[in-house]
Amino acid sequence: MSDRPSTAILDRLSAIVGPSGLVTGEELRSRPAAWTRPAEPCAALALVRPRDTEETSRVMTACAEASVTIVPRGGATGLVDGILCAPDQITLSTERMTTIEPADPLAMTMVAGSGATIEAVQDAARNAGLFFPLDLGARGSATVGGTISTNAGGLRVLRYGMMRDIVLGLEAVLADGTVVSSMRPLIKNNTGLDLKQLFLGTEGTLGIVTRAVLRLRPEPVGYATALVGCPGVDEGARLLRAAQAAFQGRVSSFEGLWPDFYRLMTKPGRATPPLKPDYAFYAIIEMECLPEETDRFVDVLDRLMGEGTVLDAALASSEDQRQAMWRIRDRVENMNADGLVRAFDVSVPLDRMDGYVRGALARLNAIPDCRAVVYGHIGDNNLHWNTTRLDAAGNAAIDAAIYEPLAELKGSVSAEHGIGLEKRGKLPLSRSPAELATMRLVKRALDPDNRLNPGKIF
Amino acid sequence: MSDRPSTAILDRLSAIVGPSGLVTGEELRSRPAAWTRPAEPCAALALVRPRDTEETSRVMTACAEASVTIVPRGGATGLVDGILCAPDQITLSTERMTTIEPADPLAMTMVAGSGATIEAVQDAARNAGLFFPLDLGARGSATVGGTISTNAGGLRVLRYGMMRDIVLGLEAVLADGTVVSSMRPLIKNNTGLDLKQLFLGTEGTLGIVTRAVLRLRPEPVGYATALVGCPGVDEGARLLRAAQAAFQGRVSSFEGLWPDFYRLMTKPGRATPPLKPDYAFYAIIEMECLPEETDRFVDVLDRLMGEGTVLDAALASSEDQRQAMWRIRDRVENMNADGLVRAFDVSVPLDRMDGYVRGALARLNAIPDCRAVVYGHIGDNNLHWNTTRLDAAGNAAIDAAIYEPLAELKGSVSAEHGIGLEKRGKLPLSRSPAELATMRLVKRALDPDNRLNPGKIF
């Protein structure tokens, strides 16, 4: 790329967003390329920070006319290199589009700019006496636009769904600068293709989200939380079903912990194990309920213990105990400390999970020097693996053990993280040639010159 | 159209689906053109009934090669003329694709053919000890494929969502015969564009759905139901919010009844009015809860009566009383008997509903000889109007009073019925030129020759 066109596009972008809206040089290099590459500087030609939808549209038009491609950038906490840039690309950050309009207490909705963080949205909802249910570890950095583009899941999917279920409407800018505004705060709106779905989970390849209408909920009134030991994951699934029935769908989390994961997280100095270390399967189950409903939860556990579905259970009797229980699930740094540094995010239908985990563990254990643990939001079909890092051949064998069985089991190579650059090679295990071809038809229709996040997903 | 090509395509279709799979002549004319036109015979060249996805694909390929266009037909209970045919079109009925596979009790999912009725799916779920939540009056005829194509709503949207929220995966045939199979029974699956969204609510214009994976729920344990009188719809919305908070999201219905509707439905001989006829707003509120939770519901009502948000309330104390309360909402034949035969289905954000209804009623009341009532699933933003039928000018004035304010209020000209042919002219009130252009981009990408349900929606 010659100097001249790049100078011309930078001048033009600067004229649109103002000098403070364009970041280049050392200031740009001080930003990481991606969350997974903290020491690698962002390689883009420039970072452009439009203030609103209209400036975003003008930036897109300018880039289209200059034949420059665009990589959208949200909170930069994604896990699949979806924001990685080449030196001839412009990265468009939503960081100045942070406006959060006051929540509407009757309609229980809120309008937020795509650059607002999840934490800021949660706080604004709470200040209005309401509740924004999406939650994830990166809440302080992850943005509305980023979580839309990746259809983020997180900690409360079982009860409240993913970002797709929370976004009522949105505004997006297409590759040619067209503004598609679908900002209606409606639960019901059957007027043809639901356009917001084009931008949910497509990782910025079809448009740049600038604003969204979000659905809020009443604040939870309290929790009942238990750690249980079961003979296997199928018995865990039966506990989940019994609890959903007894509490009419108010189970908010159901996290499966296989024994090697449980033992790793409860090593001396890490956490006091509430249960014996030798059950075949553990689960943390939490439901949203009033304090007086805890007795009913105990009844469910007693009944299932009587029939052998649950072998033992520890109920959190205080918020401190609840937090301690959750730390057994959440302290991922314990895995890093034990050398289990490669993380995987897959999904498997619940009725096939037992066979999948057994088969994959057998293959993993047969790989020399490989260690692996498995856990996850299994109520949402979501499993996470953490494994040791080996040489290239060893890592490929680990990948094969974890990913290859998924195609046959109707699982997914990405439950919640997305595809980005990292999982492109695995996508055909989860998507048929006809599905990929149909996705490409839509991509070509909306972005015929492949200007938006080219090379990501496909 | 000459005889020769039509004979050729009929022979070819008959070879694909067998002679019993092709319906023509008197047998075809005995079928109605649409639910709204019971006396008008189906005008299509032929009705073709493939037995499975593969036959559907071969039918589509044959029609593409013969340049014949296709109108998909489900249970033929739609309300917007979405299945109306021209004499040179083939209508493709899903009526032989009725297979329902056994529900999976662990994963709580079920696979059903697109021709299976909603009632058959409900029954199959119940037989497995589970619950299929979508419900609507036409349950005995409406099909899985039809409710996907229209993104049907119905009676339990507030709690369980619309068909979009119930379908985990589906299989569809594109205009060129390509089979796009996305039948994974997964809650989480972030692997690019969520292809099923292309076929949900697009009324058969992008593909023909042949099968689907459905998400099931635990069966409800019981109900608490009340009819309340309020000073206005805003107070009704406050009751809804208080009940959602107290019952953690388990309100399953919140139906608003404005006074003229309430008085019409409780005329002597129709229903005994549980409350005085002169409140400004009535609501039926129902939640899924255990019998012992009714006290908490009474506490909520008492508190809101103390502050004037609720003026009076009648609680159903038996299943008979509950059914009687629901008949005040559901006996739509009472409106027809009173000459209120034109039905409308719109949506309006809850915080703007009071102003919208007041404004529209003032305009309607100013039209000579016009009478109108209004009610609806207002917890889902959904309002239904029923009005008298006048002459063309009068009907146009009624349409204007009901539809025109929606654009400004970010409402929708169709909450749940869809667009079909009937509402095409109103679509620009709910969708901007950029939104319509984007929908057309996707339509052209998937069906470049406009073979699938041409003329519907757009």
PDB file of C-alpha atoms in Angstrom, chain A residues 427-440, chain B residues 179-182 184 195:
ATOM      1  CA  LEU A 427     -16.480 -24.197  11.484  1.00  0.00           C
ATOM      2  CA  PRO A 428     -17.194 -27.011   8.966  1.00  0.00           C
ATOM      3  CA  LEU A 429     -17.582 -29.398  11.923  1.00  0.00           C
ATOM      4  CA  SER A 430     -20.618 -27.361  13.026  1.00  0.00           C
ATOM      5  CA  ARG A 431     -21.986 -26.088   9.735  1.00  0.00           C
ATOM      6  CA  SER A 432     -22.769 -27.999   6.556  1.00  0.00           C
ATOM      7  CA  PRO A 433     -21.587 -26.783   3.142  1.00  0.00           C
ATOM      8  CA  ALA A 434     -25.173 -25.635   2.430  1.00  0.00           C
ATOM      9  CA  GLU A 435     -25.278 -23.652   5.669  1.00  0.00           C
ATOM     10  CA  LEU A 436     -21.928 -22.012   4.927  1.00  0.00           C
ATOM     11  CA  ALA A 437     -23.027 -21.229   1.378  1.00  0.00           C
ATOM     12  CA  THR A 438     -26.242 -19.624   2.678  1.00  0.00           C
ATOM     13  CA  MET A 439     -24.280 -17.511   5.161  1.00  0.00           C
ATOM     14  CA  ARG A 440     -22.035 -16.382   2.292  1.00  0.00           C
TER      15      ARG A 440
ATOM     16  CA  VAL B 179     -31.539 -28.064   1.654  1.00  0.00           C
ATOM     17  CA  VAL B 180     -30.321 -25.952   4.568  1.00  0.00           C
ATOM     18  CA  SER B 181     -30.389 -28.244   7.587  1.00  0.00           C
ATOM     19  CA  SER B 182     -29.706 -26.586  10.941  1.00  0.00           C
ATOM     20  CA  ARG B 184     -28.957 -28.894  16.219  1.00  0.00           C
ATOM     21  CA  LEU B 195     -29.729 -19.227   9.813  1.00  0.00           C
TER      22      LEU B 195
END
